[in-house]
């Protein structure tokens, strides 16, 4: 029992690692503040492009989206971070994460928004057009607001995944929460900093997970 | 005009598709693909089964047990898998439990999938109306019989699309194994990359993933449209 | 291009309208004219092309051939701003199609604000006047889901009226309503007619047609088979198909 506490809940070590981890939390939050809006905006753009009538444009778009849904985000990140420099494109760790996340997340957000758009009946569109709204105005003021509302739980769920995913930025040495925790672990030879990091992630995401669970069950039931 | 373009193209090929490296490391990447598939299949089978078991236990409606299950599910949904991987891999040996990196990866991803699967199965079971339970029980079916023959078959329609998508997402997390040295595709690729100082192995790894997962993603898309009517 | 007023006093003039969905020809050359202030009823069996015809009048449906001229403007001409024209042609749908995410007031003001760029205060004033016209001044802050079907349809009418259209198209405005709610919508339509609004109405409300229509048009299988005053159509149908149809609906 002592050994267990010593290994995972060593308060002395946790206290020592705390400042480092707090800085990590800030970096994680900053990362989220960049990649979530960016990914969502990218997803909106892809989803809106997907409303085109041209079949082959839709096909190309589906290929693009499926490609970035098929490549694991860590693979994409390492490719952007370590592969592109060989082609003369050097990115900072932060920029590499931003680019990889944009490519990956926008594909997921796009699929969700697309489902939302498809959930809006054509009567809504026709009513709007019959009052003189253009196609773009109809999309902006009538279709998208309803579409986003209809898929809010899915958007929230995906956003939780994005926040969790920021932990892979540690692999390219971006000093976010998990990176900080792993640094502290390798210095102290003790897993407690990682437990502390887990605590921070729970603090951040547990309320959201609860909320989501409520939303999902309300819709199911 | 033609020459610089050609050389740019050649430089691109030299960087990402060096023929000698393609030949030299294709075996390693193939090995990585085998490992990735092994982990993936093990995780899919064990994670789904464990998720179903947890949903079954939840249907029994024991308060304490339900509470534990909900906490487990919430924690697994809120924690990044990489945190769990590092925790298990570096923490457990200190308390005398030494697991190979392969086992750690399998275990963590199984637990994560189980948590999501439990939620999905449970939501599916809730979506079957109470009348179904009452009707089945009134004909003398037991709890387990009702669950297996009446409720689950109806719940499955609800669960297949989200479960497929979740399973695909978690299977792709096998790439996280590289961080603790599981010899899957990404690990083989990055090892070869640092060894050769060329981006070609990375490109090979990326292609290997695309080859493995594009069909899976397309399958997921098909499943989603196939079962689309139920989620309206 | 035709000049305003060149069509006499016809507000709507469609010639040789054809529409096909793939191999299925739904409109087979329809000529249709509406005078200013007229209420024209379109009746006919299900699938005869009534909705399609109506939807061609504001190009929600693209005619395969033929011309539509509204208020002297050729709707099919490339130079025509179709969105500007649609503002002058109101449309009311069977299924209301109110925007569920917006309050009643915003349902009415959306086009005023986003298309006509009216300031909020002015748009709200227009909306409230339009809502008062349909007897729903007190519902401006409600969401559509909080209203009965009849109230929702009246909001939809107000949404069309707020743009001051010269012509309003109704596609089975009462078909989705419970019988006891039909009356309130018909009352609004009667008031509109009394105020001189030009209307084209597709409906199965034959009593209303007899009482309020200036002219009734009978369609079958993509063609106009017969047209005339309500008495002519209902009391003295000439073609066998219309006789059959009238017998069926007035049973
Ligand atoms: N978008 C479409 N694609 C293919 N066929 C269509 C489409 N819209 C209408 N049709 C077909 O055109 C024919 C005429 O349809 P329309 O809706 O105009 O009939 P209607 O007279 O309004 O009938 P109802 O009284 O049932 O509303 C029908 O056979 C219908 O199936
Ligand atoms: Mg119709």
XYZ file of C-alpha atoms and ligand atoms in Angstrom:
736
model
C 0.000 0.000 0.000
C 2.776 2.361 0.984
C 4.582 1.449 -2.185
C 1.484 2.276 -4.187
C 1.140 5.677 -2.553
C 4.858 6.254 -2.874
C 4.736 5.480 -6.590
C 1.573 7.210 -7.735
C 0.627 9.733 -5.068
C 3.930 11.077 -3.797
C 2.843 14.479 -2.533
C 6.350 15.840 -2.115
C 7.177 15.124 -5.728
C 3.823 16.433 -6.869
C 4.384 19.702 -5.049
C 7.787 20.026 -6.622
C 6.429 19.353 -10.109
C 3.416 21.604 -9.709
C 4.855 24.862 -11.140
C 6.146 23.021 -14.185
C 2.786 21.322 -14.692
C 0.850 24.536 -14.261
C 2.865 26.050 -17.056
C 2.000 22.916 -19.023
C -1.697 23.481 -18.328
C -1.408 27.004 -19.702
C 0.280 25.732 -22.847
C -2.406 23.081 -23.267
C -5.118 25.703 -22.903
C -3.371 27.995 -25.368
C -3.075 25.084 -27.778
C -6.789 24.344 -27.389
C -7.642 27.998 -27.934
C -5.862 27.788 -31.277
C -6.702 24.323 -32.585
C -10.387 24.083 -31.615
C -11.591 27.241 -33.430
C -9.252 26.491 -36.306
C -10.475 22.903 -36.673
C -14.127 23.899 -36.372
C -13.746 26.689 -38.905
C -11.982 24.290 -41.261
C -14.760 21.769 -40.745
C -17.419 24.378 -41.507
C -15.622 25.340 -44.698
C -15.307 21.707 -45.820
C -18.948 20.991 -44.953
C -20.168 24.060 -46.804
C -18.010 23.179 -49.825
C -19.623 19.744 -49.620
C -23.049 21.212 -50.380
C -21.962 21.759 -53.989
C -24.052 20.103 -56.666
C -21.037 18.924 -58.629
C -20.590 15.228 -58.074
C -16.907 15.039 -58.693
C -16.195 17.962 -56.351
C -18.118 16.138 -53.650
C -16.133 13.003 -54.418
C -12.786 14.841 -54.166
C -13.889 16.370 -50.895
C -14.900 12.979 -49.503
C -11.484 11.613 -50.502
C -9.739 14.476 -48.730
C -11.804 13.975 -45.591
C -11.440 10.196 -45.550
C -7.702 10.487 -46.083
C -7.250 12.651 -43.023
C -9.599 10.508 -41.010
C -7.558 7.437 -41.958
C -4.131 8.738 -40.989
C -3.617 8.599 -37.209
C -3.087 12.128 -35.904
C 0.258 11.213 -34.357
C 1.480 9.960 -37.729
C 0.321 13.171 -39.347
C 1.991 15.234 -36.661
C 5.316 13.438 -36.956
C 5.139 13.669 -40.708
C 4.529 17.419 -40.577
C 7.121 17.948 -37.861
C 9.931 15.620 -38.968
C 9.121 14.853 -42.586
C 8.401 18.241 -44.098
C 11.767 19.776 -43.064
C 13.369 17.370 -45.530
C 11.310 19.094 -48.202
C 12.542 22.465 -47.000
C 9.450 23.302 -44.932
C 10.559 23.981 -41.366
C 7.834 24.540 -38.819
C 8.075 25.229 -35.117
C 6.591 22.546 -32.883
C 3.566 24.756 -32.244
C 3.019 25.443 -35.931
C 3.448 21.757 -36.771
C 0.821 20.825 -34.195
C -1.510 23.532 -35.496
C -1.173 22.332 -39.088
C -1.560 18.633 -38.252
C -4.541 19.339 -36.014
C -6.191 21.547 -38.616
C -5.918 18.793 -41.232
C -7.141 16.078 -38.865
C -9.794 17.900 -36.846
C -11.397 19.758 -39.706
C -12.103 16.395 -41.352
C -13.949 15.205 -38.258
C -15.803 18.463 -37.662
C -16.754 18.511 -41.344
C -18.404 15.100 -41.118
C -20.418 16.206 -38.100
C -21.544 19.485 -39.652
C -22.432 17.645 -42.857
C -24.708 15.331 -40.904
C -26.256 18.423 -39.337
C -26.856 20.065 -42.704
C -28.425 16.877 -44.021
C -30.783 16.836 -41.050
C -32.423 20.077 -42.246
C -35.404 19.438 -44.480
C -35.577 21.040 -47.885
C -38.698 22.959 -46.866
C -36.531 25.241 -44.729
C -34.338 26.048 -47.682
C -37.313 26.636 -49.972
C -39.068 28.903 -47.495
C -35.927 31.012 -47.202
C -35.374 31.155 -50.953
C -39.032 32.092 -51.516
C -38.489 35.242 -49.446
C -35.564 36.252 -51.619
C -32.602 35.010 -49.586
C -29.678 33.910 -51.737
C -28.211 30.408 -51.405
C -25.417 31.752 -49.222
C -27.761 33.771 -47.022
C -29.989 30.722 -46.640
C -27.035 28.628 -45.551
C -25.801 31.272 -43.129
C -29.050 32.310 -41.460
C -31.352 29.331 -41.798
C -29.512 26.065 -42.406
C -26.256 26.300 -40.445
C -27.714 27.617 -37.165
C -30.151 24.712 -37.084
C -27.579 22.214 -38.329
C -25.081 23.094 -35.617
C -27.793 22.904 -32.964
C -28.881 19.472 -34.117
C -25.386 18.028 -33.804
C -24.279 19.876 -30.699
C -23.607 16.685 -28.692
C -21.425 15.309 -31.483
C -19.554 18.606 -31.754
C -18.987 18.617 -28.017
C -17.834 15.005 -28.042
C -15.386 15.739 -30.834
C -14.103 18.780 -28.993
C -13.350 16.618 -25.955
C -11.364 14.345 -28.259
C -9.437 17.341 -29.593
C -8.534 18.509 -26.095
C -7.330 15.013 -25.218
C -5.459 14.820 -28.469
C -3.356 17.865 -27.619
C -1.414 15.460 -25.385
C 0.307 14.018 -28.444
C 2.034 17.365 -28.913
C 4.358 16.104 -26.180
C 5.879 13.774 -28.751
C 7.261 16.733 -30.697
C 8.511 18.321 -27.467
C 5.851 21.008 -27.228
C 5.837 21.720 -23.483
C 2.131 21.143 -22.861
C 0.718 19.379 -19.821
C 1.717 15.814 -20.585
C 5.178 16.837 -21.775
C 5.758 18.712 -18.550
C 4.552 15.747 -16.532
C 6.767 13.314 -18.394
C 9.749 15.613 -17.937
C 9.116 15.636 -14.220
C 8.706 11.866 -14.234
C 11.992 11.257 -16.007
C 13.811 13.520 -13.570
C 12.247 12.097 -10.407
C 11.920 8.487 -11.573
C 8.414 8.587 -10.141
C 4.994 8.374 -11.820
C 3.279 10.851 -9.494
C 3.631 13.840 -11.874
C 1.709 11.898 -14.502
C -1.030 11.169 -11.973
C -1.106 14.883 -11.265
C -1.400 15.587 -14.987
C -4.235 13.079 -15.170
C -5.859 15.030 -12.348
C -5.651 18.221 -14.374
C -7.155 16.562 -17.430
C -10.000 15.232 -15.289
C -10.547 18.654 -13.767
C -10.761 20.118 -17.241
C -12.815 17.462 -18.988
C -14.868 15.572 -16.441
C -17.551 18.270 -16.192
C -17.780 18.337 -19.966
C -18.035 14.552 -20.135
C -20.846 14.634 -17.563
C -22.673 17.327 -19.499
C -22.278 15.353 -22.695
C -23.534 12.195 -21.049
C -26.635 14.097 -19.942
C -27.218 15.462 -23.442
C -26.762 12.056 -25.039
C -29.134 10.295 -22.694
C -31.709 13.021 -23.042
C -31.646 12.554 -26.775
C -31.692 8.768 -26.561
C -34.488 8.732 -24.014
C 12.489 25.825 -68.182
C 12.035 22.063 -68.026
C 15.218 21.298 -66.124
C 14.569 23.005 -62.789
C 11.096 21.528 -62.671
C 12.486 18.098 -63.275
C 15.047 18.580 -60.542
C 12.382 19.755 -58.120
C 10.474 16.610 -58.876
C 13.650 14.582 -58.471
C 14.347 16.257 -55.171
C 10.842 15.384 -54.037
C 11.382 11.747 -55.011
C 14.807 11.735 -53.373
C 13.266 13.037 -50.164
C 10.142 10.961 -49.847
C 10.556 7.990 -52.205
C 14.244 7.013 -52.288
C 14.141 3.687 -54.127
C 16.962 2.013 -52.182
C 15.356 2.875 -48.838
C 11.941 1.804 -50.079
C 13.429 -1.607 -50.790
C 15.526 -1.763 -47.641
C 12.786 -0.902 -45.155
C 9.724 -2.429 -46.744
C 10.177 -5.502 -44.553
C 10.311 -3.426 -41.375
C 7.205 -1.504 -42.337
C 5.429 -4.748 -43.213
C 6.374 -6.086 -39.800
C 4.999 -2.902 -38.273
C 1.754 -3.441 -40.145
C 1.472 -6.926 -38.683
C 2.010 -5.601 -35.162
C -0.501 -2.781 -35.726
C -3.073 -5.290 -36.954
C -2.435 -7.605 -34.003
C -2.959 -4.860 -31.445
C -5.953 -3.529 -33.352
C -7.744 -6.868 -33.536
C -7.036 -7.699 -29.895
C -8.274 -4.286 -28.798
C -11.419 -4.485 -30.923
C -12.397 -7.924 -29.648
C -11.535 -7.401 -25.990
C -12.747 -3.800 -25.801
C -16.133 -4.537 -27.354
C -16.616 -7.631 -25.207
C -15.678 -5.806 -22.021
C -17.946 -2.914 -22.981
C -20.857 -5.278 -23.522
C -20.165 -6.966 -20.195
C -20.157 -3.607 -18.412
C -23.414 -2.582 -20.089
C -24.911 -5.898 -18.988
C -23.780 -5.316 -15.405
C -25.264 -1.842 -15.550
C -28.593 -3.245 -16.711
C -28.733 -5.254 -13.467
C -29.056 -1.895 -11.740
C -26.991 -2.458 -8.609
C -26.384 1.023 -7.278
C -22.804 0.673 -6.081
C -21.767 -1.204 -9.193
C -23.428 1.345 -11.452
C -21.603 4.132 -9.711
C -18.261 2.403 -10.249
C -19.032 1.779 -13.894
C -20.042 5.393 -14.489
C -16.867 6.643 -12.806
C -14.741 4.257 -14.855
C -16.434 5.325 -18.077
C -16.150 9.025 -17.298
C -12.474 8.785 -16.406
C -11.676 6.826 -19.547
C -13.554 9.359 -21.645
C -11.874 12.334 -19.994
C -8.258 11.116 -19.939
C -6.035 11.174 -23.003
C -4.960 7.590 -23.771
C -1.340 8.707 -23.935
C -1.511 9.732 -20.276
C -2.716 6.253 -19.355
C -0.058 4.634 -21.486
C 2.748 6.554 -19.792
C 1.193 5.984 -16.390
C 0.928 2.225 -16.836
C 4.259 1.837 -18.553
C 6.354 3.873 -16.152
C 4.320 3.529 -12.968
C 3.395 -0.134 -12.688
C 6.960 -1.552 -12.612
C 7.616 0.404 -9.395
C 4.876 -1.556 -7.658
C 6.180 -4.822 -8.994
C 3.980 -5.195 -12.073
C 6.069 -5.294 -15.200
C 4.084 -5.326 -18.419
C 5.633 -5.329 -21.848
C 4.982 -2.234 -23.945
C 2.767 -4.330 -26.219
C 0.590 -5.396 -23.295
C 0.373 -1.851 -21.939
C -0.778 -0.532 -25.303
C -3.336 -3.317 -25.654
C -4.593 -2.900 -22.106
C -5.029 0.876 -22.259
C -6.763 0.913 -25.626
C -8.992 -1.981 -24.539
C -10.067 -0.100 -21.427
C -10.759 3.069 -23.428
C -12.773 1.234 -26.062
C -14.641 -0.677 -23.346
C -15.673 2.601 -21.720
C -16.983 4.106 -24.940
C -18.604 0.822 -25.975
C -20.375 0.557 -22.621
C -21.864 4.020 -23.097
C -22.975 3.205 -26.613
C -24.491 -0.170 -25.689
C -26.197 1.335 -22.680
C -27.682 4.176 -24.723
C -28.867 1.571 -27.205
C -30.543 -0.494 -24.490
C -32.234 2.605 -23.074
C -33.577 3.413 -26.507
C -35.589 0.185 -26.518
C -38.917 1.041 -24.985
C -39.961 -0.331 -21.594
C -42.909 -2.085 -23.188
C -40.456 -4.488 -24.808
C -39.114 -5.541 -21.404
C -42.606 -5.918 -20.028
C -43.863 -7.853 -23.020
C -40.931 -10.251 -22.922
C -41.065 -10.777 -19.171
C -44.819 -11.322 -19.361
C -44.253 -14.257 -21.690
C -42.032 -15.844 -19.064
C -38.607 -14.905 -20.426
C -35.961 -14.355 -17.749
C -33.823 -11.233 -17.423
C -30.952 -12.669 -19.424
C -33.209 -14.159 -22.050
C -35.033 -10.865 -22.496
C -31.743 -9.030 -22.809
C -30.228 -11.451 -25.294
C -33.246 -12.226 -27.462
C -35.318 -9.047 -27.297
C -33.395 -5.998 -26.152
C -29.911 -6.411 -27.608
C -31.043 -7.236 -31.148
C -33.014 -3.995 -31.170
C -30.274 -2.019 -29.453
C -27.654 -3.113 -31.970
C -29.203 -1.008 -34.738
C -28.665 2.063 -32.600
C -25.148 1.091 -31.676
C -23.497 -0.068 -34.883
C -22.671 3.306 -36.461
C -21.293 5.073 -33.366
C -19.476 1.940 -32.260
C -17.862 1.541 -35.666
C -16.670 5.122 -35.673
C -15.362 4.904 -32.139
C -13.618 1.616 -32.832
C -11.899 3.097 -35.867
C -10.739 6.123 -33.892
C -9.356 3.987 -31.086
C -7.679 1.551 -33.453
C -5.766 4.435 -34.953
C -4.443 5.142 -31.470
C -2.205 2.085 -31.877
C 0.238 4.653 -33.252
C 0.619 5.945 -29.695
C 2.494 2.715 -28.952
C 5.542 4.196 -30.593
C 6.074 6.405 -27.561
C 6.802 3.356 -25.380
C 8.533 1.451 -28.163
C 5.884 -0.939 -29.460
C 7.204 -1.984 -32.857
C 4.155 -0.908 -34.818
C 4.220 1.016 -38.107
C 5.016 4.469 -36.796
C 7.743 3.092 -34.545
C 9.392 1.247 -37.419
C 9.152 4.352 -39.557
C 10.610 6.795 -37.037
C 13.384 4.352 -36.105
C 14.332 3.979 -39.744
C 14.068 7.723 -40.218
C 16.521 8.532 -37.446
C 18.791 5.761 -38.702
C 18.881 6.894 -42.319
C 18.278 10.617 -41.919
C 15.705 10.432 -44.691
C 12.011 11.168 -44.795
C 11.358 8.174 -47.021
C 10.561 5.740 -44.161
C 8.092 8.274 -42.735
C 6.355 8.442 -46.068
C 6.300 4.637 -46.170
C 4.736 4.578 -42.732
C 2.102 7.138 -43.702
C 1.267 5.136 -46.801
C 1.034 1.952 -44.748
C -1.532 3.610 -42.495
C -3.484 4.899 -45.454
C -3.478 1.436 -47.005
C -4.694 -0.104 -43.752
C -7.208 2.508 -42.695
C -8.757 4.036 -45.797
C -10.755 0.841 -46.400
C -11.760 0.865 -42.739
C -12.890 4.489 -42.879
C -14.841 3.746 -46.047
C -16.426 0.779 -44.320
C -17.406 3.104 -41.483
C -18.986 5.513 -43.962
C -20.910 2.661 -45.539
C -22.106 1.402 -42.177
C -23.225 4.909 -41.280
C -25.387 5.350 -44.375
C -26.625 1.781 -44.133
C -27.922 2.359 -40.627
C -28.656 6.042 -41.124
C -32.426 5.786 -40.642
C -32.145 4.842 -37.018
C -30.419 7.935 -35.723
C -32.973 10.463 -36.873
C -37.598 42.245 -73.052
C -41.149 43.115 -72.124
C -41.825 46.466 -70.571
C -43.767 46.910 -67.390
C -47.412 47.162 -68.206
C -46.950 45.658 -71.650
C -49.027 42.656 -70.563
C -52.119 44.653 -69.885
C -53.022 44.159 -66.279
C -51.714 40.641 -65.897
C -49.481 40.308 -62.860
C -48.445 36.802 -63.732
C -48.260 35.407 -67.210
C -46.855 31.953 -67.886
C -46.676 30.498 -71.388
C -45.978 26.995 -72.578
C -44.590 25.843 -69.235
C -43.021 22.416 -69.318
C -41.281 20.534 -66.563
C -39.805 17.049 -66.526
C -38.186 15.073 -63.743
C -36.001 12.694 -65.683
C -38.365 10.793 -67.988
C -41.472 11.902 -66.135
C -43.154 14.907 -67.756
C -45.081 16.663 -65.003
C -46.091 19.857 -66.813
C -46.987 19.475 -70.470
C -47.248 23.019 -71.770
C -49.299 25.132 -69.390
C -50.537 28.666 -70.107
C -51.563 30.545 -66.997
C -52.462 34.182 -66.437
C -53.470 36.096 -63.356
C -54.883 39.608 -63.269
C -54.102 42.100 -60.574
C -56.380 41.556 -57.566
C -57.608 38.176 -58.760
C -57.898 35.060 -56.601
C -57.261 32.039 -58.785
C -57.892 28.567 -57.439
C -56.024 25.569 -58.817
C -57.622 22.183 -58.252
C -56.902 18.723 -59.550
C -56.113 15.168 -58.529
C -52.954 14.312 -56.595
C -49.876 14.188 -58.777
C -51.413 16.329 -61.514
C -48.617 18.890 -61.194
C -50.288 21.670 -59.156
C -47.412 22.150 -56.730
C -44.866 21.942 -59.506
C -46.717 24.630 -61.457
C -46.875 26.914 -58.431
C -43.178 26.388 -57.711
C -42.307 27.319 -61.280
C -43.905 30.721 -60.680
C -41.019 31.737 -58.392
C -38.492 29.360 -59.915
C -38.127 27.184 -56.835
C -38.582 24.663 -59.599
C -36.697 25.350 -62.812
C -39.074 25.009 -65.786
C -37.722 22.838 -68.597
C -39.323 25.135 -71.162
C -41.663 28.091 -71.412
C -41.736 31.572 -69.955
C -42.881 33.162 -66.732
C -43.422 36.910 -66.637
C -44.257 38.550 -63.338
C -45.125 42.221 -63.253
C -43.592 42.606 -66.672
C -40.293 41.003 -65.687
C -39.237 37.824 -67.469
C -38.235 35.461 -64.650
C -36.333 33.216 -67.000
C -34.088 35.973 -68.361
C -30.462 35.778 -67.289
C -30.387 39.456 -66.397
C -33.257 39.053 -63.924
C -32.327 39.133 -60.262
C -34.419 36.172 -59.163
C -33.956 36.905 -55.470
C -35.308 40.421 -55.923
C -38.310 38.991 -57.802
C -38.983 36.322 -55.190
C -39.367 39.055 -52.625
C -42.306 40.329 -54.640
C -43.847 36.857 -54.887
C -44.858 35.496 -51.503
C -45.179 31.780 -50.970
C -47.003 29.820 -48.283
C -46.262 26.118 -47.876
C -48.353 23.166 -46.796
C -45.886 22.373 -44.007
C -45.455 26.035 -42.892
C -41.643 25.767 -42.945
C -41.172 28.263 -40.166
C -37.595 28.523 -38.905
C -37.675 26.606 -35.607
C -34.537 28.258 -34.232
C -35.965 31.772 -34.513
C -38.735 33.517 -32.633
C -41.884 34.411 -34.547
C -40.725 38.024 -34.919
C -37.356 36.995 -36.334
C -39.034 34.536 -38.681
C -40.788 37.526 -40.201
C -37.853 39.941 -40.125
C -35.115 37.639 -41.456
C -35.520 38.604 -45.101
C -36.262 42.238 -44.216
C -32.993 42.501 -42.373
C -30.684 40.261 -44.382
C -32.013 40.942 -47.859
C -33.527 44.417 -47.656
C -30.996 45.471 -45.006
C -33.636 47.277 -42.975
C -32.559 48.440 -39.539
C -33.821 46.312 -36.672
C -36.346 48.850 -35.383
C -37.969 49.309 -38.744
C -37.996 45.574 -39.489
C -39.601 44.883 -36.124
C -42.264 47.475 -36.799
C -43.098 45.928 -40.158
C -43.147 42.469 -38.607
C -45.518 43.536 -35.883
C -47.855 45.117 -38.407
C -47.803 41.918 -40.499
C -48.433 39.779 -37.425
C -51.318 42.032 -36.428
C -52.819 41.508 -39.849
C -52.976 37.759 -39.237
C -54.196 38.244 -35.661
C -51.001 37.183 -33.912
C -49.573 40.448 -32.614
C -49.237 38.889 -29.168
C -47.159 35.922 -30.335
C -44.126 37.817 -31.611
C -41.868 36.489 -28.864
C -42.943 32.864 -29.075
C -41.033 30.112 -30.826
C -42.852 28.327 -33.659
C -42.986 25.090 -31.653
C -45.091 26.872 -29.047
C -47.846 27.658 -31.562
C -50.718 25.607 -32.937
C -50.621 24.578 -36.586
C -53.108 27.263 -37.544
C -51.071 29.920 -35.780
C -47.888 28.673 -37.415
C -49.451 28.916 -40.844
C -50.610 32.454 -40.124
C -47.076 33.378 -39.100
C -45.903 31.933 -42.409
C -48.428 34.172 -44.164
C -47.174 37.156 -42.173
C -43.621 36.272 -43.197
C -44.686 36.512 -46.826
C -46.770 39.675 -46.327
C -44.001 41.570 -44.554
C -42.134 41.816 -47.856
C -45.151 43.539 -49.450
C -45.526 41.062 -52.276
C -47.656 41.807 -55.336
C -48.660 38.179 -55.574
C -48.897 35.378 -53.020
C -48.774 31.688 -53.905
C -50.458 29.241 -51.520
C -49.673 25.516 -51.795
C -52.322 23.620 -49.834
C -52.079 26.020 -46.896
C -54.656 24.157 -44.802
C -53.944 20.514 -45.664
C -51.666 19.919 -42.678
C -54.140 21.445 -40.219
C -56.681 19.880 -37.906
C -60.195 20.708 -39.178
C -60.942 23.104 -36.320
C -57.844 25.180 -37.160
C -58.578 25.578 -40.866
C -61.043 28.409 -40.338
C -58.550 30.846 -38.843
C -56.251 30.527 -41.854
C -59.118 30.900 -44.338
C -60.269 34.017 -42.499
C -56.858 35.571 -43.006
C -56.956 34.670 -46.688
C -60.436 36.184 -47.026
C -59.172 39.426 -45.453
C -56.260 39.448 -47.863
C -58.596 39.100 -50.802
C -60.788 41.905 -49.509
C -57.672 44.082 -49.332
C -57.067 43.409 -53.016
C -54.138 40.990 -52.814
C -53.494 38.875 -55.885
C -53.436 35.196 -54.947
C -52.943 31.813 -56.557
C -54.209 29.051 -54.296
C -53.744 25.318 -54.631
C -56.200 23.768 -52.212
C -58.833 21.138 -51.610
C -61.078 23.572 -49.725
C -63.854 23.528 -52.339
C -66.282 25.511 -50.200
C -63.734 28.298 -49.923
C -63.140 28.091 -53.681
C -66.834 28.549 -54.445
C -67.176 31.445 -52.083
C -63.958 33.359 -52.694
C -62.408 32.437 -56.047
C -62.707 34.676 -59.088
C -61.607 31.833 -61.285
C -60.969 28.120 -60.863
C -58.437 26.197 -62.896
C -58.696 22.415 -63.142
C -55.467 20.546 -63.836
C -55.014 16.916 -64.691
C -51.956 15.033 -65.813
C -49.815 18.114 -66.342
C -52.347 20.059 -68.418
C -55.016 22.632 -67.718
C -58.187 20.815 -68.658
C -60.776 23.454 -67.886
C -61.059 26.857 -66.321
C -63.849 29.266 -65.494
C -65.855 30.871 -62.745
C -66.633 28.742 -59.672
C -70.201 28.206 -60.910
C -68.998 27.045 -64.304
C -66.500 24.647 -62.807
C -68.590 23.226 -60.003
C -72.140 23.435 -61.414
C -71.550 22.937 -65.122
C -68.343 20.959 -65.601
C -67.877 20.178 -69.280
C -65.087 17.603 -69.481
C -65.735 14.107 -68.077
C -62.543 14.212 -66.008
C -63.624 17.365 -64.200
C -67.142 15.962 -63.701
C -65.596 12.895 -62.100
C -63.301 14.990 -59.939
C -66.064 17.340 -58.762
C -68.326 14.392 -57.972
C -65.554 12.863 -55.912
C -64.566 15.934 -53.876
C -68.069 17.207 -53.216
C -69.368 13.855 -52.064
N -38.402 16.712 -57.141
C -39.100 15.767 -57.823
N -38.443 14.734 -58.385
C -39.112 13.793 -59.084
N -40.447 13.791 -59.259
C -41.158 14.798 -58.703
C -40.522 15.838 -57.962
N -41.461 16.695 -57.532
C -42.642 16.212 -57.993
N -42.463 15.076 -58.704
C -43.507 14.305 -59.370
O -44.226 15.179 -60.168
C -45.617 14.825 -60.165
C -46.427 16.043 -59.822
O -46.119 16.448 -58.502
P -46.834 17.665 -57.788
O -46.274 17.746 -56.422
O -46.712 18.862 -58.644
O -48.344 17.178 -57.755
P -49.563 17.848 -57.008
O -50.581 18.068 -58.059
O -49.110 18.998 -56.209
O -50.063 16.663 -56.072
P -50.592 16.723 -54.564
O -52.028 17.096 -54.628
O -50.413 15.329 -54.084
O -49.739 17.702 -53.833
C -45.777 13.698 -59.189
O -45.886 12.492 -59.912
C -44.510 13.720 -58.397
O -44.155 12.422 -58.028
Mg -48.841 19.386 -54.104
